[in-house]
Short mmCIF file of C-alpha atoms and ligand atoms in Angstrom, two decimals:
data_model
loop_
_atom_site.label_atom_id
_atom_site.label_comp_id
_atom_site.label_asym_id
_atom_site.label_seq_id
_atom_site.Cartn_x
_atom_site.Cartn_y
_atom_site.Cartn_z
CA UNK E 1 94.10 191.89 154.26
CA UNK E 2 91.59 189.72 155.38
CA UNK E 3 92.67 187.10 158.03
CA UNK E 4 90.71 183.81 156.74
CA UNK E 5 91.56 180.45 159.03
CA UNK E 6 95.15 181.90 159.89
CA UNK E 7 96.01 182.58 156.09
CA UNK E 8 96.07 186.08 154.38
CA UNK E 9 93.30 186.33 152.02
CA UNK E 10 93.46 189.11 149.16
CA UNK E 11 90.54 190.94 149.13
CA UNK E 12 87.95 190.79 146.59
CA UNK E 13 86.68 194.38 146.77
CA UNK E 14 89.02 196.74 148.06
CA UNK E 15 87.24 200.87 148.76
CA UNK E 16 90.07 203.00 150.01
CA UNK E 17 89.04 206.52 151.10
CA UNK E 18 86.16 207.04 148.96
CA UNK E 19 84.05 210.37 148.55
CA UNK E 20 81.36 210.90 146.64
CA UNK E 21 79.43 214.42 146.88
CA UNK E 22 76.28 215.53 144.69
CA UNK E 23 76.11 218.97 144.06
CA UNK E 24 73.13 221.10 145.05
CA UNK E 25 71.86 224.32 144.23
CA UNK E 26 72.99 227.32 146.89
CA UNK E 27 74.27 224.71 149.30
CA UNK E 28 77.79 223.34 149.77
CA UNK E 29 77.86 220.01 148.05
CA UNK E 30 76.29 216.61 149.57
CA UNK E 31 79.34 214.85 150.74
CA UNK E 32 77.27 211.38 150.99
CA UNK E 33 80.58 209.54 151.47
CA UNK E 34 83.02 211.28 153.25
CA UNK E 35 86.57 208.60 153.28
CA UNK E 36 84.96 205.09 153.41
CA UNK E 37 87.34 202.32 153.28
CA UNK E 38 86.16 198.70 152.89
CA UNK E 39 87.52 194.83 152.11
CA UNK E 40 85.44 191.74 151.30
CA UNK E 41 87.40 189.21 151.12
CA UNK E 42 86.31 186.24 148.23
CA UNK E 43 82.64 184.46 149.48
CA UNK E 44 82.66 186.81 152.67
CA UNK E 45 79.26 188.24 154.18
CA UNK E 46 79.82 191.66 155.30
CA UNK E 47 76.65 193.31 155.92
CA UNK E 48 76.81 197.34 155.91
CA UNK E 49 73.94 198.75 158.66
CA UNK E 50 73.33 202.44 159.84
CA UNK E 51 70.28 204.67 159.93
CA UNK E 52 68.77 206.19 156.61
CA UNK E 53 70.66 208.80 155.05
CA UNK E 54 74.21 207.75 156.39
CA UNK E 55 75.68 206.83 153.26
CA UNK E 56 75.16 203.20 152.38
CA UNK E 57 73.39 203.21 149.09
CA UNK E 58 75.80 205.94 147.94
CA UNK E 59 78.82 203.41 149.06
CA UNK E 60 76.62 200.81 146.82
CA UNK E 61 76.14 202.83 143.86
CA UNK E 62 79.88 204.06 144.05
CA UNK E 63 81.13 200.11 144.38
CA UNK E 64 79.31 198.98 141.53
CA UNK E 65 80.74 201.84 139.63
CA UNK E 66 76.96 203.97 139.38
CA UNK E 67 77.80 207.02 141.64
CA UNK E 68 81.38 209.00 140.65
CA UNK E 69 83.64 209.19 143.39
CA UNK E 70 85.49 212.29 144.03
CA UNK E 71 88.58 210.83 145.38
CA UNK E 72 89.49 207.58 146.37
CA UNK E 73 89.44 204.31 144.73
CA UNK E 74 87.49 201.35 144.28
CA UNK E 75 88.79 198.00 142.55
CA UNK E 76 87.07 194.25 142.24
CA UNK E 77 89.26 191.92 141.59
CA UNK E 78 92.21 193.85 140.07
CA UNK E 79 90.43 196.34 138.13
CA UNK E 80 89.32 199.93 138.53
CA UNK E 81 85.69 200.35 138.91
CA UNK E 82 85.27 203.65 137.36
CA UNK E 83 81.76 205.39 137.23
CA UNK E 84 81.03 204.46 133.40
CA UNK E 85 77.43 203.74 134.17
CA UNK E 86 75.35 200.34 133.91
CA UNK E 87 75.91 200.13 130.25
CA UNK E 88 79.79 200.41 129.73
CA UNK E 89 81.20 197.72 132.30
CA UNK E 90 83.85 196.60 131.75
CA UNK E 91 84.37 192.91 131.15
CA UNK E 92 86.36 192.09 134.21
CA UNK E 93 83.45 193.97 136.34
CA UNK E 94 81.00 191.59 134.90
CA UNK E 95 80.92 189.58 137.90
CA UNK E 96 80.07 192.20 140.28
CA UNK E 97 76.57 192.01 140.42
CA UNK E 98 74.11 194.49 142.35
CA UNK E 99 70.34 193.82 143.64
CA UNK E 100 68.23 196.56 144.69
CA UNK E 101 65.56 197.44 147.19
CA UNK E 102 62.61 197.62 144.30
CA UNK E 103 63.44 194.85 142.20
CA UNK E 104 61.27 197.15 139.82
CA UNK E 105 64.45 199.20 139.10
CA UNK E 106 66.60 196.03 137.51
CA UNK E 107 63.74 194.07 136.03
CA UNK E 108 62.22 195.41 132.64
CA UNK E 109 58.24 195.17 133.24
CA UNK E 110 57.32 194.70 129.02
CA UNK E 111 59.44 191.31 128.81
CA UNK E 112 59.37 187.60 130.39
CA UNK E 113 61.44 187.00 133.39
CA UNK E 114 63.04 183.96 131.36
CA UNK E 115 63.91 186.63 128.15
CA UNK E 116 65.71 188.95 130.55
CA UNK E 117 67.73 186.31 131.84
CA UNK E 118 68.40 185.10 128.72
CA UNK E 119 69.87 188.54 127.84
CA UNK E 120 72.33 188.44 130.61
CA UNK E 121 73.36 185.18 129.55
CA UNK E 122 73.98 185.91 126.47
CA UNK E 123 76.11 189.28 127.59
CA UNK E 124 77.89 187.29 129.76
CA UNK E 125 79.05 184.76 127.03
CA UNK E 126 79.66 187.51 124.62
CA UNK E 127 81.83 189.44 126.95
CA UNK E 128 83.97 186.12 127.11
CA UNK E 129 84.50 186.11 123.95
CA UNK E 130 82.13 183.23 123.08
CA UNK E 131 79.20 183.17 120.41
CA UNK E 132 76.07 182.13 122.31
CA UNK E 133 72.85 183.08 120.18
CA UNK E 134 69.57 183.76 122.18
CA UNK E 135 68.33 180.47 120.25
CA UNK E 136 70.29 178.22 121.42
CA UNK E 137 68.90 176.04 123.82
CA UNK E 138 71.55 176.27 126.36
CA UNK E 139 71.05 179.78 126.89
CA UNK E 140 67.15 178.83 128.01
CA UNK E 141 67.95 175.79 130.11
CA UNK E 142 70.63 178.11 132.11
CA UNK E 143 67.73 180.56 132.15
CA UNK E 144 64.87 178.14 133.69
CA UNK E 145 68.24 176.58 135.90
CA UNK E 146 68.69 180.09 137.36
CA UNK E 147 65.15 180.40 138.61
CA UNK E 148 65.41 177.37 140.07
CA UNK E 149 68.15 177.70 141.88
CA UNK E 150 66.79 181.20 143.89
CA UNK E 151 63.10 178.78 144.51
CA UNK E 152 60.49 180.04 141.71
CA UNK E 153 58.68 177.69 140.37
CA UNK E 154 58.75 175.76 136.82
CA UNK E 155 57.06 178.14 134.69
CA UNK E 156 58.26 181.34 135.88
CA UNK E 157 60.38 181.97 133.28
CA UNK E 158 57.24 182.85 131.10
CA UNK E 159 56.18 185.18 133.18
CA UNK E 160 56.00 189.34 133.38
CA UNK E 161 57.45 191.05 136.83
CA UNK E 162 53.65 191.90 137.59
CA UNK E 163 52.64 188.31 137.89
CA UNK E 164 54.78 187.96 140.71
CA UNK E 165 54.46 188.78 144.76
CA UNK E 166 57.09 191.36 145.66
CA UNK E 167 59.10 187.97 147.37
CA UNK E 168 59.12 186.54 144.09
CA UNK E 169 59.65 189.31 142.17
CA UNK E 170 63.25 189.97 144.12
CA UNK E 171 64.27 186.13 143.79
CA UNK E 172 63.72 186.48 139.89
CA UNK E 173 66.01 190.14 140.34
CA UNK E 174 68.45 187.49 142.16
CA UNK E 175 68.63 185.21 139.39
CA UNK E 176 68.94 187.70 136.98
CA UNK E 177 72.16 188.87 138.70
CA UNK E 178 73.35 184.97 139.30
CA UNK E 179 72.87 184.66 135.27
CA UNK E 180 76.48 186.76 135.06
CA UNK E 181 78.21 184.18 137.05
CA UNK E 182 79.12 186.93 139.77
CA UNK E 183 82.17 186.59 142.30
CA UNK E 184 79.99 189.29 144.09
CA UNK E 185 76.56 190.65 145.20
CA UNK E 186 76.29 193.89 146.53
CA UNK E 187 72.50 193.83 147.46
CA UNK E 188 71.08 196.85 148.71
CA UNK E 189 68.39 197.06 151.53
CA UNK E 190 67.18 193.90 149.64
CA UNK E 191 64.55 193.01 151.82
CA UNK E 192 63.08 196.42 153.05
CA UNK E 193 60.32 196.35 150.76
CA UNK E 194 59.06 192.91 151.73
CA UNK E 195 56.34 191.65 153.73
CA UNK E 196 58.16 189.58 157.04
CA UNK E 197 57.51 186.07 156.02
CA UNK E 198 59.03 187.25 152.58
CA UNK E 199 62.35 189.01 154.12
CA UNK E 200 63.50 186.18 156.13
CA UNK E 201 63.26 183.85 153.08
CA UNK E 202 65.08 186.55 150.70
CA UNK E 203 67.75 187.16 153.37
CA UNK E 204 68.39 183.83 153.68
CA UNK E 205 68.34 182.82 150.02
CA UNK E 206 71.36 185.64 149.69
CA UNK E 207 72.93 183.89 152.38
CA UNK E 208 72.25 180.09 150.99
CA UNK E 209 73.72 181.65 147.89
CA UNK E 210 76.85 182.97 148.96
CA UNK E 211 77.78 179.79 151.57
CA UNK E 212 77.22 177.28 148.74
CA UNK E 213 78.77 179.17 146.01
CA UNK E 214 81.12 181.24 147.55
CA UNK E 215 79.51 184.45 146.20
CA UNK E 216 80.64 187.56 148.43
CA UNK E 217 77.92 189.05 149.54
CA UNK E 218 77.62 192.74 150.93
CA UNK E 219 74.43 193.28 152.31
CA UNK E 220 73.10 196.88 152.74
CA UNK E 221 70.19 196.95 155.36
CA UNK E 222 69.16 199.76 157.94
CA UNK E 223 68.15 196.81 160.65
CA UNK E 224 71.28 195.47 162.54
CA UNK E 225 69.06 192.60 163.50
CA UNK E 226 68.58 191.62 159.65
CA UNK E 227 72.18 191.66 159.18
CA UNK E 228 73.16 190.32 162.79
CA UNK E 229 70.95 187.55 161.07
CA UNK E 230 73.65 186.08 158.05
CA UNK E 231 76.71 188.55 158.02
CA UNK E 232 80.18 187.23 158.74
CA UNK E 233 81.33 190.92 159.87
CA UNK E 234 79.54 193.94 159.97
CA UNK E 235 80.58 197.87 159.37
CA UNK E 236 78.86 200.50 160.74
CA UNK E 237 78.33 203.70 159.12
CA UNK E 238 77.05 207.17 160.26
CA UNK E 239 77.01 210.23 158.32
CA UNK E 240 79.36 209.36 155.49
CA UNK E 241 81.70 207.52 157.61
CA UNK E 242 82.36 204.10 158.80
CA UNK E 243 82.22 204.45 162.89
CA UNK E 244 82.83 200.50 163.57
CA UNK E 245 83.71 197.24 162.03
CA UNK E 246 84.08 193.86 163.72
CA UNK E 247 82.60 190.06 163.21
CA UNK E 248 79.20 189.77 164.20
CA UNK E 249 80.27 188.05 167.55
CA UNK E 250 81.79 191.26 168.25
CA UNK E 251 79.15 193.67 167.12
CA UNK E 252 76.83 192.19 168.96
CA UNK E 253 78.33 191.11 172.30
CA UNK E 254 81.00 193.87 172.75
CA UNK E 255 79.81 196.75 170.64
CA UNK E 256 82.70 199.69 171.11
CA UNK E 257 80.86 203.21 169.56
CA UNK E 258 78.10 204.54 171.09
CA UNK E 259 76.29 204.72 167.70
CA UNK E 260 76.51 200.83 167.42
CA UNK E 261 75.56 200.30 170.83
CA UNK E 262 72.59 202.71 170.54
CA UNK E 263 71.92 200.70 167.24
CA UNK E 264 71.58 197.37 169.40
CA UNK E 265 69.32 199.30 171.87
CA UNK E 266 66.94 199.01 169.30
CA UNK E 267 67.43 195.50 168.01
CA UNK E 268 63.93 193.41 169.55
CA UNK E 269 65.41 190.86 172.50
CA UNK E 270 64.62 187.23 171.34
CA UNK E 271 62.98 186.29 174.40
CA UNK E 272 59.82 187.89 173.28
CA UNK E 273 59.85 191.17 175.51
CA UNK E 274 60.15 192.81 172.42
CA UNK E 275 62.65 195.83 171.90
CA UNK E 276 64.52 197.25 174.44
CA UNK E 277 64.84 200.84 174.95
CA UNK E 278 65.65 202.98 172.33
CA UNK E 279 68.41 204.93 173.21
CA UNK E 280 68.91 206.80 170.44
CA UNK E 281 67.53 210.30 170.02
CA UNK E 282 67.90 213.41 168.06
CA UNK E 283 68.06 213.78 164.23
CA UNK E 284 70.39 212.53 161.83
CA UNK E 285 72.14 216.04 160.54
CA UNK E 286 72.97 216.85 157.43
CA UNK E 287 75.79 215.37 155.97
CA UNK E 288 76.25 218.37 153.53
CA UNK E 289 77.38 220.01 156.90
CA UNK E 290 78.34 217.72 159.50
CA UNK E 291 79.58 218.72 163.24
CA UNK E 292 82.90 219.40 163.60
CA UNK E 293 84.87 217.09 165.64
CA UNK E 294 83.07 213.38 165.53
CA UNK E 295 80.49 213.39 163.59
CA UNK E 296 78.33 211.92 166.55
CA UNK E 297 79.02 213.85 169.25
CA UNK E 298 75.52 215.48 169.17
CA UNK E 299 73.96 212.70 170.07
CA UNK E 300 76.19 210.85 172.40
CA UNK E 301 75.72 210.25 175.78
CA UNK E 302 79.45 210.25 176.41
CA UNK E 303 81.05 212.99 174.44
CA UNK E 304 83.76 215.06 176.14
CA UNK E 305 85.42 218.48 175.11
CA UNK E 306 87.98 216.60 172.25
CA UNK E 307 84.58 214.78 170.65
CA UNK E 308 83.21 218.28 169.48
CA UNK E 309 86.67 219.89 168.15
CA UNK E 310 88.94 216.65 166.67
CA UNK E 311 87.52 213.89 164.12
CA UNK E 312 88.48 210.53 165.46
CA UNK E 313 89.72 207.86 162.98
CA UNK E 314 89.03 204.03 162.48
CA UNK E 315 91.48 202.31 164.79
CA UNK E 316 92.13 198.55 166.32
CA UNK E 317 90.25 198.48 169.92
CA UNK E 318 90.37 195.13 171.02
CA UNK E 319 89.14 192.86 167.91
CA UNK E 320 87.10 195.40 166.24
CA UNK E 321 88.16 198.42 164.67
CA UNK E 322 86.45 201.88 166.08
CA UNK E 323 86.65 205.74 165.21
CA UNK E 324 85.53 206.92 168.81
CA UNK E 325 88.45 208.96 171.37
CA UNK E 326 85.94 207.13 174.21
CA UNK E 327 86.46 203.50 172.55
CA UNK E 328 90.28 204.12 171.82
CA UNK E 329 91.24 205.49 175.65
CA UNK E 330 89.74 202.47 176.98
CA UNK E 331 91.97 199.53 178.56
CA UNK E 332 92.75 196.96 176.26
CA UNK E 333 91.73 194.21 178.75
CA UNK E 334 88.29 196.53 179.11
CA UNK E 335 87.61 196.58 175.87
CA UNK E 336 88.25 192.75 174.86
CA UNK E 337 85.20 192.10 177.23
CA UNK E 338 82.91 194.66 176.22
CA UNK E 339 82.49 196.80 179.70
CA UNK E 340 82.87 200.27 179.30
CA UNK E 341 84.10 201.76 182.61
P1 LIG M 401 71.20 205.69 152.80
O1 LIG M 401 71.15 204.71 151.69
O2 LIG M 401 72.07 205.26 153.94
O3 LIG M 401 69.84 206.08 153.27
P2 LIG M 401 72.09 207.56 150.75
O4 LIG M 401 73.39 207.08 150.25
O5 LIG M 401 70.89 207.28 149.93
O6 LIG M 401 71.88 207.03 152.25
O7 LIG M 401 72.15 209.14 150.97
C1 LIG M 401 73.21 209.77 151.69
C2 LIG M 401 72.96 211.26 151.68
O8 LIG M 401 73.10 211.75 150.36
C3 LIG M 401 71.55 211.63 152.13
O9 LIG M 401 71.63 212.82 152.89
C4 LIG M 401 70.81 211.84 150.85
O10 LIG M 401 69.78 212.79 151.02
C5 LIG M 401 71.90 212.38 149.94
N1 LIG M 401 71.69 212.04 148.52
C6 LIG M 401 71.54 210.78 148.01
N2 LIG M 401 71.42 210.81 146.68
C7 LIG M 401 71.48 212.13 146.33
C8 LIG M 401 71.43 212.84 145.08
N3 LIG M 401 71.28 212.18 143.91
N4 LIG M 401 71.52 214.20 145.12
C9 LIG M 401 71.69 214.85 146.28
N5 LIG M 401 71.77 214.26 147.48
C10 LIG M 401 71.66 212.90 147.52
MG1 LIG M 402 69.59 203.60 150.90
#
């Protein structure tokens, strides 16, 4: 449960102990996701961060019902998101909605931004039971409404993908999704792709979205600055797992694991001095074969003898939640303000 103004909210999403693992050929299988558990409460922000290869467009694709997961369970408002693929949704998972890094991979290149919308719309009323034709002229004046509403100009429905910069090319993606109505966005590394000017405005048109129309948002980006930047909370993964999860406030002023205080290392200091030192070193390893013990112990400055034999679990330190024996053994009143010895 999700604590919203002093009242119990029920989630939205709800991922509880999910693995997913792709097979290989002569290896032990990829276990991508190895027991990720997640909430988003209704119109929430939670932005997922953690260095390539840790999991988080596996957790994405198994959300949204694209990736199989091995065990575990995954439900959006009350029902089961199985893996059935793009095609065979089921109704109720109509408004989960996902946006990808290469808006190339949702966006058909051979038809008209407006026409593709159009199709949604009319898969959206059909799933509902309703009889909306692709003539009628409602289903083109929601169409040319939805590009408005993510900032293209009049016209753009007529358009192909090509004739678009990559900016505008993942705002017409956005609409496309926005055309099923969705209670949720899951919208991974969104902005990655984009130019700088063009990832601020994308990031915040996600955000713009979600505040005014309560749309949950969970946005997937390697850069804990970009998500530092519009989520409400934030969850840290590393290797399959989630390490840390706590508002932003937290995150950022009282980071408890290692891993998210090495990730804040990097984050560039607003005062123009640019980044700060990078603390983190060594390679991610592979999560087909992790380390025993916490899977971060390699690289931490602080491990001791119980980090390389036992796997700590997510637990309440203070107001965030932390898998770290380090975080965990610290003093309550230690914690709370962020100091470490
Ligand atoms: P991220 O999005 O955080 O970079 P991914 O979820 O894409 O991480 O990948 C997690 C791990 O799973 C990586 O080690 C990646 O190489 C591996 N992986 C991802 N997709 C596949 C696949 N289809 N087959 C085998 N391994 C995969
Ligand atoms: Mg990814």
């Amino acid at each position: 449960m999700t604590v919203n103004a002093g009242h119990p909210v029920a989630p939205l999403l709800r991922v509880e102990d999910v693995v997913v693992e792709y097979p290989r050929k002569g290896l032990p299988p990829m276990r991508a996701l190895a027991g990720v558990g997640l909430e988003v409460a209704p119109g929430e922000i939670v932005g997922i961060v953690g260095e390539s290869g840790c999991g988080k467009s596996t957790l994405a694709r198994a959300v949204t019902g694209l990736a199989p997961a091995h065990a575990g369970s995954v439900t959006f408002d009350g029902t089961p998101v199985g893996a059935v693929g793009r095609r065979r949704r089921a109704p109720g998972l109509l408004p989960l909605q996902m946006v990808f890094q290469d808006p190339n991979a949702s966006l058909n290149p051979r038809r008209t931004i407006g026409a593709q919308i159009q199709e949604v719309v009319v898969a959206r009323e059909r799933a509902l039971g309703a009889r909306r034709g692709r003539r009628d002229p409602e289903t083109a004046r929601e169409a040319v409404e939805a590009l408005r509403r993510v900032g293209l100009p009049d016209g753009a429905a007529e358009k192909y993908p090509h004739e678009f910069s990559g900016g505008q090319r993942q705002r017409a993606a956005i609409a496309r999704a926005l055309a099923s109505r969705p209670k949720m966005i899951v919208a991974d590394e969104p902005v990655s792709a984009l130019d700088a000017s063009a990832q601020a405005a994308v990031a915040n048109l996600l955000r713009d979205l979600s505040r005014e129309e309560g749309i949950a948002l969970a946005f997937i980006s390697h850069d804990l600055a970009v998500v530092g930047a519009l989520a409400d909370r934030v969850v840290v993964m590393y290797l399959g797992r989630v390490v840390e999860t706590g508002t932003v406030e937290q995150i950022f002023n009282a980071p408890q694991h290692p891993y998210t205080q090495a990730l804040l290392a990097a984050v560039p200091v607003p005062d123009g001095t640019g980044a700060r030192p990078r603390a983190l070193t060594g390679e991610v390893p592979d999560p087909g074969s992790p380390p025993p013990g916490c899977r971060f112990h390699p690289r931490c400055p602080l491990a001791v003898d119980r980090c390389r034999t036992d796997e700590p679990v997510l637990q309440r330190a203070g107001e965030s939640e932390v898998a770290c024996w380090i975080a965990q053994a610290r003093d309550p009143a230690t914690v709370r303000s962020g100091r470490s010895e």
